[in-house]
Amino acid sequence: MICVKVLFFGEAFQLVGKREESVEFPNETDYEEIRRIVLEKYPSLSKIEKVMMLAVDQEYANPGDRFELERFTEIAVIPPLSGG
């Protein structure tokens, strides 16, 4: 297990009430496990669960993606984006 920084943007920040927090994840993990851990730790995110996106080290993550997390890895929780 490793602690990495999780960043919250927009509505995710409003729902969680924090801009960032260290969260423990398995060193070797995948998109689905990251999503499950984040939603378990922050149940308020269930409001945007179906539309939120995740990014790992500033790259959007997709279902099926696998990751080797390291000490300075950052995971971002990104709410739906709207244009205008």
Short mmCIF file of C-alpha atoms in Angstrom, two decimals:
data_model
loop_
_atom_site.label_atom_id
_atom_site.label_comp_id
_atom_site.label_asym_id
_atom_site.label_seq_id
_atom_site.Cartn_x
_atom_site.Cartn_y
_atom_site.Cartn_z
CA MET A 1 0.00 0.00 0.00
CA ILE A 2 1.08 3.55 -0.72
CA CYS A 3 -0.25 6.99 0.20
CA VAL A 4 -0.81 9.28 -2.77
CA LYS A 5 -2.30 12.73 -3.15
CA VAL A 6 -5.92 12.88 -4.31
CA LEU A 7 -7.04 16.25 -5.71
CA PHE A 8 -10.66 17.40 -5.88
CA PHE A 9 -11.85 19.92 -8.46
CA GLY A 10 -15.08 21.87 -8.95
CA GLU A 11 -18.17 20.08 -7.65
CA ALA A 12 -15.99 17.26 -6.27
CA PHE A 13 -14.26 19.83 -4.04
CA GLN A 14 -17.64 21.22 -2.96
CA LEU A 15 -18.94 17.75 -2.08
CA VAL A 16 -15.81 16.62 -0.22
CA GLY A 17 -14.93 19.98 1.34
CA LYS A 18 -11.20 19.56 0.66
CA ARG A 19 -8.91 20.46 -2.22
CA GLU A 20 -6.59 17.51 -1.59
CA GLU A 21 -5.91 14.65 0.78
CA SER A 22 -3.52 11.72 1.06
CA VAL A 23 -5.25 8.39 0.48
CA GLU A 24 -3.86 4.87 0.69
CA PHE A 25 -4.04 2.65 -2.41
CA PRO A 26 -2.40 -0.63 -3.43
CA ASN A 27 0.90 -0.02 -5.27
CA GLU A 28 -0.41 -1.94 -8.27
CA THR A 29 -4.02 -1.09 -9.00
CA ASP A 30 -6.49 -0.34 -11.73
CA TYR A 31 -9.08 2.27 -12.62
CA GLU A 32 -11.95 0.33 -11.05
CA GLU A 33 -10.14 -0.12 -7.72
CA ILE A 34 -9.13 3.55 -7.53
CA ARG A 35 -12.72 4.55 -8.22
CA ARG A 36 -14.07 2.13 -5.59
CA ILE A 37 -11.64 3.33 -2.90
CA VAL A 38 -12.36 7.01 -3.63
CA LEU A 39 -16.15 6.45 -3.50
CA GLU A 40 -15.89 4.42 -0.28
CA LYS A 41 -13.76 7.08 1.41
CA TYR A 42 -15.87 9.98 0.11
CA PRO A 43 -19.51 8.79 -0.10
CA SER A 44 -20.65 12.36 -0.86
CA LEU A 45 -19.15 11.87 -4.34
CA SER A 46 -21.96 9.40 -5.11
CA LYS A 47 -23.88 12.46 -6.31
CA ILE A 48 -21.51 12.75 -9.32
CA GLU A 49 -20.40 9.09 -9.45
CA LYS A 50 -21.85 8.42 -12.90
CA VAL A 51 -20.26 11.49 -14.52
CA MET A 52 -17.02 12.10 -12.63
CA MET A 53 -13.69 11.41 -14.29
CA LEU A 54 -10.39 10.33 -12.79
CA ALA A 55 -6.92 11.37 -13.84
CA VAL A 56 -3.65 9.80 -12.77
CA ASP A 57 -0.57 12.00 -13.03
CA GLN A 58 -2.44 14.55 -15.18
CA GLU A 59 -3.72 12.01 -17.72
CA TYR A 60 -7.35 10.95 -17.91
CA ALA A 61 -7.88 7.38 -16.75
CA ASN A 62 -10.30 4.92 -18.32
CA PRO A 63 -11.93 1.65 -17.25
CA GLY A 64 -9.45 -1.17 -17.69
CA ASP A 65 -6.37 1.04 -17.21
CA ARG A 66 -3.75 -0.36 -14.82
CA PHE A 67 -1.33 1.69 -12.74
CA GLU A 68 1.81 1.30 -10.66
CA LEU A 69 1.44 4.03 -8.07
CA GLU A 70 4.53 5.73 -6.69
CA ARG A 71 5.23 8.15 -3.87
CA PHE A 72 4.57 11.28 -5.94
CA THR A 73 1.60 9.97 -7.95
CA GLU A 74 -1.40 12.32 -8.02
CA ILE A 75 -4.97 11.22 -8.61
CA ALA A 76 -7.53 13.86 -9.56
CA VAL A 77 -11.30 13.62 -9.19
CA ILE A 78 -12.80 15.73 -11.94
CA PRO A 79 -16.49 16.63 -12.10
CA PRO A 80 -18.39 16.90 -15.37
CA LEU A 81 -17.01 19.67 -17.53
CA SER A 82 -19.32 22.19 -19.11
CA GLY A 83 -18.52 24.41 -22.04
CA GLY A 84 -19.66 27.86 -22.68
#
